[in-house]
């Protein structure tokens, strides 16, 4: 007997798109069939007629219950808030960061995240390991244990991001440590996530603009520049050539980064890139609005040409995932900083990621539905080691499903959001939006009603070796 049938929707699978029924028993999909084949006797039926049925979204890059840089003891929104908003937006799995703060080792960082998340998330989740500053050889030696425990992804920075005078925890990993980490990553079929900017250029521009009295926030693209991104991407890729390590570049913001990734992939290297839906929809011109700092996510928004290039790359295949760099704060916190030295990065985008990508990508630019699924779910599942449990509608996979109504056409209002007290997407014209979300066979959002329990699970991950030796996504 079946527990749930999603009936009559346009279902997007790896084998094609068609009007099919999705059969669910317990937490798993057990069949995808032609309409009318399945008996609904004793089963709950969700009518998906005229709707688009896709895998639940996977958010590969979120900072949840994380210290807000430069804001004392304030933290970004906790799992309860972010996971609830994620489910409203059709995203069913979140990946955030277990950070090795000074004095931490990897087990302690993972233990800290476990305490933050366990029993407090409505969505499923996992953690990347974030390595900061100098990486002791003992930490590199323990990377293998983390991989065995189901945490095979490791993030580093090639920049301090802000000037050293800001007093932040050191972030930049230097070339020698990066080399040793890359060698270990390659051996373990793990994945290296990189925030890539050329630190000398970032620090030089901070100092130069302070000296010249040009510190207003619209100058962010001069500090976190296209040139800086290009130079750092190329240096990291050259080191990856030497070590053979797979690399995933987070928050690609400019055409130059897209081109560097595309060239590496054309050469057969296991290189991947994400961009953010706010980078795809806004440009540095938006910084000039009265509260234009609300758009800022590090590195920075770039030119209109770069914005268009990011959409071309997401649709055409040169970038692999659409993420958010989720960093949810209040409006008061987000708008407190007014200069290149103190603006708060990030935004509360996890609820809008699926809908905005559908609106702009599918409805307005003709992205096909299978590509939409790849960039919002499947590719992240493969690259981060969740596939095929997550990221696909297929027998044996978790019954994580997002149902999108393509007929919804209107402006977003403040009532559409379920997190924080502001959104950069308020007033945005949409064409298609998630209306139903199913997590492991349970309908958790339906027509604006939320019925989930805080039963999200930590999902252990293992990356298929094919992902780490060639560009499979």
Coordinates of C-alpha atoms in Angstrom, one line a residue:
X1 CA 0.0 0.0 0.0
X2 CA 1.2 3.5 -0.8
X3 CA 1.2 6.4 1.7
X4 CA 1.2 9.3 -0.8
X5 CA 0.7 9.9 -4.5
X6 CA 1.6 13.1 -6.2
X7 CA -0.7 12.9 -9.2
X8 CA -0.8 14.4 -12.6
X9 CA 2.0 16.9 -12.5
X10 CA 4.7 17.6 -15.0
X11 CA 7.4 15.6 -13.3
X12 CA 11.1 16.3 -14.0
X13 CA 13.4 13.2 -13.8
X14 CA 16.9 12.4 -15.3
X15 CA 15.1 10.3 -17.9
X16 CA 12.9 13.1 -19.1
X17 CA 9.9 15.3 -18.3
X18 CA 6.3 14.1 -18.5
X19 CA 2.9 14.1 -16.9
X20 CA 3.3 11.3 -14.4
X21 CA 2.3 10.1 -11.0
X22 CA 4.9 9.8 -8.1
X23 CA 4.3 7.0 -5.7
X24 CA 5.6 7.3 -2.1
X25 CA 5.8 4.6 0.6
X26 CA 7.2 5.7 3.9
X27 CA 10.1 8.1 3.3
X28 CA 11.0 7.0 -0.2
X29 CA 9.8 7.2 -3.8
X30 CA 8.9 3.7 -5.0
X31 CA 7.6 4.4 -8.5
X32 CA 7.0 7.0 -11.2
X33 CA 4.2 5.9 -13.5
X34 CA 1.8 7.0 -16.2
X35 CA -1.2 8.8 -14.9
X36 CA -4.0 6.6 -13.6
X37 CA -1.9 3.4 -13.1
X38 CA -1.7 3.8 -9.4
X39 CA -4.6 3.1 -7.2
X40 CA -5.3 5.8 -4.7
X41 CA -7.2 3.6 -2.3
X42 CA -6.1 4.4 1.3
X43 CA -3.4 6.8 0.1
X44 CA -3.2 10.5 0.5
X45 CA -3.3 12.2 -3.0
X46 CA -1.7 15.5 -3.8
X47 CA -3.2 16.9 -7.0
X48 CA -0.3 18.4 -9.0
X49 CA -2.3 19.0 -12.2
X50 CA -0.9 22.0 -14.2
X51 CA 2.0 22.1 -11.8
X52 CA 5.8 21.4 -12.1
X53 CA 7.1 18.6 -9.9
X54 CA 10.8 18.7 -9.1
X55 CA 13.2 17.4 -6.4
X56 CA 13.4 19.3 -3.2
X57 CA 16.0 22.0 -3.4
X58 CA 19.5 21.7 -1.9
X59 CA 21.1 24.8 -0.5
X60 CA 24.9 24.1 -0.7
X61 CA 26.1 27.3 1.0
X62 CA 24.5 28.7 4.2
X63 CA 25.8 30.4 7.3
X64 CA 23.3 29.6 10.0
X65 CA 23.5 30.6 13.7
X66 CA 26.9 32.0 12.7
X67 CA 28.7 35.0 14.3
X68 CA 27.9 38.2 12.4
X69 CA 31.3 39.7 11.5
X70 CA 31.9 43.0 13.3
X71 CA 28.6 42.9 15.3
X72 CA 29.7 41.7 18.7
X73 CA 27.9 38.6 19.9
X74 CA 25.1 38.8 17.3
X75 CA 24.4 35.6 15.3
X76 CA 22.7 35.0 12.0
X77 CA 19.2 33.3 12.1
X78 CA 19.1 29.9 13.8
X79 CA 18.1 26.5 12.2
X80 CA 14.5 26.8 13.3
X81 CA 14.0 30.0 11.3
X82 CA 16.1 29.3 8.3
X83 CA 14.8 25.7 7.8
X84 CA 11.2 26.8 8.1
X85 CA 11.8 29.5 5.4
X86 CA 13.7 27.0 3.3
X87 CA 10.7 24.6 3.3
X88 CA 8.3 27.4 2.3
X89 CA 10.6 28.0 -0.6
X90 CA 10.9 24.4 -1.8
X91 CA 14.3 23.7 -0.4
X92 CA 14.5 20.5 1.8
X93 CA 18.2 20.1 2.5
X94 CA 20.7 22.8 3.9
X95 CA 24.5 22.7 4.2
X96 CA 26.2 25.1 6.6
X97 CA 29.6 25.3 8.2
X98 CA 31.4 23.7 11.2
X99 CA 34.1 26.3 11.8
X100 CA 37.5 25.6 13.2
X101 CA 37.7 28.7 15.4
X102 CA 41.1 29.2 17.2
X103 CA 41.7 26.3 19.5
X104 CA 39.2 24.0 17.8
X105 CA 39.9 20.7 16.0
X106 CA 37.5 19.1 13.5
X107 CA 35.7 16.9 16.0
X108 CA 35.0 19.9 18.3
X109 CA 33.8 22.0 15.3
X110 CA 31.4 19.3 14.3
X111 CA 30.2 18.8 17.9
X112 CA 29.5 22.5 18.1
X113 CA 27.3 22.3 15.0
X114 CA 25.6 19.3 16.2
X115 CA 24.5 21.2 19.3
X116 CA 23.2 24.0 17.2
X117 CA 21.2 21.8 14.8
X118 CA 20.1 18.6 16.5
X119 CA 16.3 18.6 17.2
X120 CA 16.0 22.2 15.9
X121 CA 15.7 21.9 12.2
X122 CA 12.6 21.4 10.1
X123 CA 14.7 20.5 7.0
X124 CA 17.4 17.9 6.6
X125 CA 21.0 19.2 6.9
X126 CA 24.7 18.6 6.8
X127 CA 27.9 20.5 7.5
X128 CA 31.0 21.6 5.6
X129 CA 34.2 21.9 7.6
X130 CA 35.6 25.5 7.4
X131 CA 39.3 25.8 8.0
X132 CA 40.6 29.2 9.0
X133 CA 44.0 30.8 8.7
X134 CA 47.1 28.6 9.2
X135 CA 46.2 24.9 9.1
X136 CA 48.4 22.8 11.5
X137 CA 49.6 19.5 10.1
X138 CA 47.6 17.7 12.8
X139 CA 44.4 19.2 11.4
X140 CA 45.3 18.2 7.8
X141 CA 46.0 14.7 9.2
X142 CA 42.5 14.5 10.7
X143 CA 40.7 15.4 7.5
X144 CA 40.3 11.7 6.7
X145 CA 38.4 11.0 9.9
X146 CA 35.9 13.7 9.0
X147 CA 35.4 12.2 5.5
X148 CA 34.8 8.7 7.0
X149 CA 32.2 10.2 9.3
X150 CA 30.3 11.7 6.4
X151 CA 31.7 15.2 6.1
X152 CA 33.7 15.2 2.9
X153 CA 33.7 19.0 2.1
X154 CA 36.2 21.6 3.3
X155 CA 36.1 25.3 2.8
X156 CA 39.0 27.7 2.8
X157 CA 39.6 31.4 2.1
X158 CA 42.4 32.9 0.0
X159 CA 41.7 36.4 1.6
X160 CA 41.1 37.9 5.0
X161 CA 38.1 39.6 3.3
X162 CA 38.2 42.6 5.6
X163 CA 41.3 44.6 6.7
X164 CA 43.4 43.2 9.6
X165 CA 42.6 46.3 11.6
X166 CA 39.0 45.0 11.9
X167 CA 40.1 42.5 14.4
X168 CA 38.5 39.5 12.7
X169 CA 39.6 35.9 13.2
X170 CA 42.3 35.2 10.6
X171 CA 40.8 33.5 7.6
X172 CA 43.4 33.3 4.8
X173 CA 45.0 30.0 4.0
X174 CA 48.5 30.4 2.6
X175 CA 49.8 28.6 -0.4
X176 CA 51.9 26.0 1.4
X177 CA 49.1 24.9 3.6
X178 CA 46.7 24.9 0.7
X179 CA 49.0 22.6 -1.2
X180 CA 49.1 20.1 1.6
X181 CA 45.3 20.3 2.1
X182 CA 44.8 19.8 -1.7
X183 CA 46.9 16.7 -1.7
X184 CA 44.9 15.2 1.1
X185 CA 41.6 16.2 -0.5
X186 CA 42.7 14.4 -3.7
X187 CA 43.6 11.2 -1.8
X188 CA 40.3 11.0 0.0
X189 CA 37.8 11.8 -2.8
X190 CA 36.8 14.8 -0.9
X191 CA 35.9 18.3 -2.2
X192 CA 37.6 21.7 -1.6
X193 CA 35.4 24.7 -1.4
X194 CA 37.2 28.0 -2.0
X195 CA 36.3 31.6 -1.4
X196 CA 38.8 33.0 -3.9
X197 CA 40.0 36.6 -3.9
X198 CA 43.6 38.0 -4.1
X199 CA 44.2 39.2 -0.6
X200 CA 47.0 41.7 -1.5
X201 CA 44.6 43.5 -3.9
X202 CA 41.8 43.5 -1.4
X203 CA 43.9 44.9 1.4
X204 CA 45.6 47.4 -0.9
X205 CA 42.2 48.8 -2.1
X206 CA 40.9 49.0 1.5
X207 CA 44.0 51.2 2.4
X208 CA 43.8 53.2 -0.8
X209 CA 40.1 54.1 -0.5
X210 CA 40.5 55.0 3.2
X211 CA 43.4 57.3 2.2
X212 CA 41.4 58.9 -0.5
X213 CA 38.3 59.3 1.6
X214 CA 36.2 57.0 -0.7
X215 CA 34.8 54.6 1.8
X216 CA 31.1 54.7 1.1
X217 CA 29.6 51.3 0.5
X218 CA 29.0 51.7 -3.3
X219 CA 32.8 51.4 -3.6
X220 CA 32.7 47.7 -2.6
X221 CA 33.3 46.5 -6.2
X222 CA 36.6 48.4 -6.2
X223 CA 37.8 46.4 -3.1
X224 CA 36.3 43.1 -4.1
X225 CA 37.1 43.5 -7.7
X226 CA 36.8 41.4 -10.9
X227 CA 40.6 41.5 -11.2
X228 CA 41.0 40.2 -7.7
X229 CA 38.6 37.3 -8.3
X230 CA 40.3 36.5 -11.7
X231 CA 43.8 36.4 -10.3
X232 CA 42.8 34.2 -7.3
X233 CA 40.8 31.8 -9.3
X234 CA 43.7 31.3 -11.7
X235 CA 46.2 30.8 -8.9
X236 CA 44.0 28.2 -7.1
X237 CA 43.4 26.4 -10.4
X238 CA 47.1 26.3 -11.1
X239 CA 47.7 24.7 -7.7
X240 CA 44.9 22.3 -8.3
X241 CA 46.6 21.3 -11.6
X242 CA 49.8 20.5 -9.6
X243 CA 47.9 18.5 -6.9
X244 CA 45.0 17.0 -8.8
X245 CA 42.5 18.3 -6.2
X246 CA 38.9 18.8 -7.1
X247 CA 37.7 22.4 -6.5
X248 CA 34.3 24.0 -6.0
X249 CA 34.4 27.8 -6.2
X250 CA 31.7 29.5 -4.0
X251 CA 29.8 32.6 -4.9
X252 CA 31.3 33.3 -8.4
X253 CA 30.4 36.9 -9.0
X254 CA 32.0 37.9 -12.4
X255 CA 32.5 36.7 -16.0
X256 CA 36.2 36.3 -15.3
X257 CA 35.5 33.6 -12.7
X258 CA 33.1 31.8 -15.1
X259 CA 35.8 31.8 -17.8
X260 CA 38.5 30.4 -15.5
X261 CA 36.2 27.6 -14.4
X262 CA 35.1 26.8 -18.0
X263 CA 38.7 26.6 -19.2
X264 CA 39.6 24.2 -16.4
X265 CA 36.6 22.0 -17.1
X266 CA 37.3 21.9 -20.8
X267 CA 40.7 20.5 -19.9
X268 CA 39.0 17.7 -18.0
X269 CA 39.6 19.0 -14.5
X270 CA 37.1 18.3 -11.7
X271 CA 36.3 22.0 -11.2
X272 CA 32.8 23.4 -10.2
X273 CA 31.3 26.7 -9.6
X274 CA 28.3 28.2 -7.8
X275 CA 26.8 31.6 -8.1
X276 CA 24.0 33.3 -6.1
X277 CA 20.6 34.3 -7.3
X278 CA 21.1 37.9 -6.0
X279 CA 24.3 38.1 -8.1
X280 CA 22.2 37.0 -11.1
X281 CA 19.4 39.5 -10.5
X282 CA 21.1 42.7 -9.2
X283 CA 24.3 44.6 -10.1
X284 CA 26.6 47.1 -8.6
X285 CA 24.2 49.9 -9.7
X286 CA 21.9 48.8 -7.0
X287 CA 24.4 49.8 -4.4
X288 CA 23.5 53.4 -5.2
X289 CA 20.0 53.1 -3.9
X290 CA 19.2 54.8 -0.5
X291 CA 19.7 51.5 1.4
X292 CA 21.8 49.8 -1.3
X293 CA 24.0 48.1 1.3
X294 CA 21.1 45.6 1.7
X295 CA 22.2 43.9 -1.6
X296 CA 25.7 43.3 -0.5
X297 CA 27.1 39.8 -0.2
X298 CA 30.9 39.2 -0.2
X299 CA 32.8 39.4 -2.5
X300 CA 30.4 42.1 -4.1
X301 CA 27.9 42.7 -6.8
X302 CA 29.6 43.4 -10.1
X303 CA 28.7 45.1 -13.4
X304 CA 25.6 44.5 -15.5
X305 CA 27.7 42.6 -18.0
X306 CA 28.9 40.3 -15.2
X307 CA 25.3 39.8 -14.1
X308 CA 24.2 38.7 -17.5
X309 CA 27.2 36.5 -17.9
X310 CA 26.3 34.6 -14.7
X311 CA 22.8 33.8 -16.1
X312 CA 24.4 32.6 -19.3
X313 CA 26.7 30.4 -17.3
X314 CA 23.9 28.9 -15.1
X315 CA 21.7 28.2 -18.1
X316 CA 24.4 27.1 -20.4
X317 CA 26.4 24.9 -18.1
X318 CA 29.6 26.8 -17.2
X319 CA 28.4 27.1 -13.6
X320 CA 26.8 24.2 -11.8
X321 CA 24.8 25.4 -8.8
X322 CA 22.6 28.3 -7.7
X323 CA 23.2 29.1 -4.0
X324 CA 22.5 31.9 -1.6
X325 CA 25.4 32.3 0.8
X326 CA 22.5 32.6 3.3
X327 CA 23.4 35.0 6.1
X328 CA 20.2 36.2 7.6
X329 CA 20.1 39.3 9.9
X330 CA 17.6 41.9 10.9
X331 CA 17.1 45.1 8.8
X332 CA 18.7 47.1 11.7
X333 CA 21.9 44.9 11.6
X334 CA 22.0 44.8 7.8
X335 CA 21.8 48.6 7.3
X336 CA 24.0 49.6 10.3
X337 CA 27.2 49.5 8.3
X338 CA 27.7 52.3 5.8
X339 CA 31.3 51.9 4.6
X340 CA 33.6 49.4 2.8
X341 CA 34.9 48.7 6.3
X342 CA 31.7 47.8 8.1
X343 CA 28.9 46.7 5.8
X344 CA 27.3 43.4 6.7
X345 CA 27.4 40.8 4.0
X346 CA 24.8 38.2 3.1
X347 CA 21.0 38.2 2.8
X348 CA 18.0 36.0 3.7
X349 CA 17.7 34.3 0.3
X350 CA 17.0 30.6 1.1
X351 CA 13.2 31.1 0.7
X352 CA 13.5 32.8 -2.7
X353 CA 16.2 30.7 -4.4
X354 CA 14.0 28.2 -6.1
X355 CA 11.2 30.6 -7.1
X356 CA 13.5 33.3 -8.4
X357 CA 15.6 30.8 -10.4
X358 CA 12.4 29.5 -11.9
X359 CA 11.0 33.0 -12.6
X360 CA 14.2 34.3 -14.2
X361 CA 15.7 31.1 -15.6
X362 CA 12.7 29.1 -16.8
X363 CA 9.9 31.6 -17.3
X364 CA 11.9 34.5 -18.7
X365 CA 15.0 33.0 -20.3
X366 CA 13.9 29.6 -21.5
X367 CA 16.0 27.4 -19.2
X368 CA 14.7 23.9 -19.6
X369 CA 13.2 22.1 -16.6
X370 CA 15.9 19.5 -16.4
X371 CA 18.6 22.2 -16.2
X372 CA 16.5 24.0 -13.6
X373 CA 16.6 20.8 -11.5
X374 CA 20.3 20.4 -12.0
X375 CA 21.3 23.9 -10.7
X376 CA 18.8 23.9 -7.8
X377 CA 19.2 20.4 -6.6
X378 CA 20.9 17.6 -8.5
X379 CA 24.3 19.1 -9.1
X380 CA 24.7 20.1 -5.4
X381 CA 23.7 16.6 -4.4
X382 CA 26.3 15.1 -6.6
X383 CA 29.1 17.5 -5.8
X384 CA 28.5 17.4 -2.1
X385 CA 27.9 13.7 -1.8
X386 CA 24.1 13.5 -1.2
X387 CA 23.3 11.8 -4.5
X388 CA 21.2 9.7 -5.2
X389 CA 19.5 9.8 -1.8
X390 CA 18.8 13.5 -2.5
X391 CA 18.5 15.6 -5.6
X392 CA 16.5 13.4 -7.9
X393 CA 13.0 12.0 -8.4
X394 CA 13.7 8.3 -8.8
X395 CA 12.7 5.0 -7.1
X396 CA 14.8 4.6 -3.9
X397 CA 15.4 8.3 -3.4
X398 CA 14.1 10.2 -0.5
X399 CA 10.7 11.6 -1.3
X400 CA 11.8 15.2 -1.1
X401 CA 9.6 17.1 -3.6
X402 CA 8.9 20.7 -4.5
X403 CA 5.7 21.5 -6.5
X404 CA 5.8 24.8 -8.4
X405 CA 2.8 26.6 -9.8
X406 CA 3.9 28.2 -13.1
X407 CA 0.7 30.2 -13.3
X408 CA 1.5 32.5 -10.4
X409 CA 2.4 36.0 -11.7
X410 CA 2.5 38.9 -9.2
X411 CA 4.8 41.0 -7.1
X412 CA 6.3 39.5 -3.9
X413 CA 5.1 41.3 -0.8
X414 CA 6.3 41.2 2.8
X415 CA 3.6 38.6 3.6
X416 CA 5.4 36.1 1.3
X417 CA 8.4 35.9 3.5
X418 CA 8.8 33.8 6.6
X419 CA 12.2 34.9 7.9
X420 CA 13.7 38.2 9.2
X421 CA 12.0 41.6 8.9
X422 CA 13.1 42.5 5.4
X423 CA 13.9 41.0 2.0
X424 CA 15.7 42.4 -1.1
X425 CA 13.1 40.5 -3.1
X426 CA 10.1 42.5 -1.8
X427 CA 8.3 44.0 -4.8
X428 CA 10.0 41.6 -7.3
X429 CA 7.8 40.4 -10.1
X430 CA 7.6 36.6 -10.2
X431 CA 6.4 34.1 -12.8
X432 CA 6.0 30.7 -11.1
X433 CA 6.5 29.9 -7.4
X434 CA 6.7 26.9 -5.0
X435 CA 3.3 26.0 -3.4
X436 CA 3.9 22.6 -1.9
X437 CA 6.9 21.0 -0.3
X438 CA 7.3 17.3 0.7
X439 CA 10.1 16.2 3.0
X440 CA 10.8 12.4 3.1
X441 CA 7.2 11.7 2.3
X442 CA 5.5 14.2 4.6
X443 CA 3.7 17.2 3.2
X444 CA 5.2 20.0 5.2
X445 CA 4.0 23.0 3.2
X446 CA 0.7 23.2 1.3
X447 CA -1.0 26.3 0.0
X448 CA 0.7 28.5 2.6
X449 CA 0.1 26.2 5.6
X450 CA 3.1 24.9 7.5
X451 CA 2.9 21.5 9.2
X452 CA 6.4 20.3 9.7
X453 CA 7.9 19.0 13.0
X454 CA 11.5 19.8 14.0
X455 CA 12.5 16.4 12.8
X456 CA 15.2 17.3 10.2
X457 CA 18.0 14.8 10.0
X458 CA 21.8 15.1 9.7
X459 CA 22.5 13.4 6.4
X460 CA 26.0 11.6 6.1
X461 CA 27.6 12.2 2.8
X462 CA 30.0 10.4 0.5
X463 CA 31.2 11.9 -2.8
X464 CA 31.3 9.5 -5.7
X465 CA 34.9 9.2 -7.1
X466 CA 33.8 10.2 -10.6
X467 CA 33.0 13.7 -9.3
X468 CA 36.5 14.2 -8.0
X469 CA 38.4 13.1 -11.1
X470 CA 36.5 14.8 -13.9
X471 CA 33.7 17.4 -14.4
X472 CA 30.6 15.2 -14.2
X473 CA 28.1 18.0 -13.4

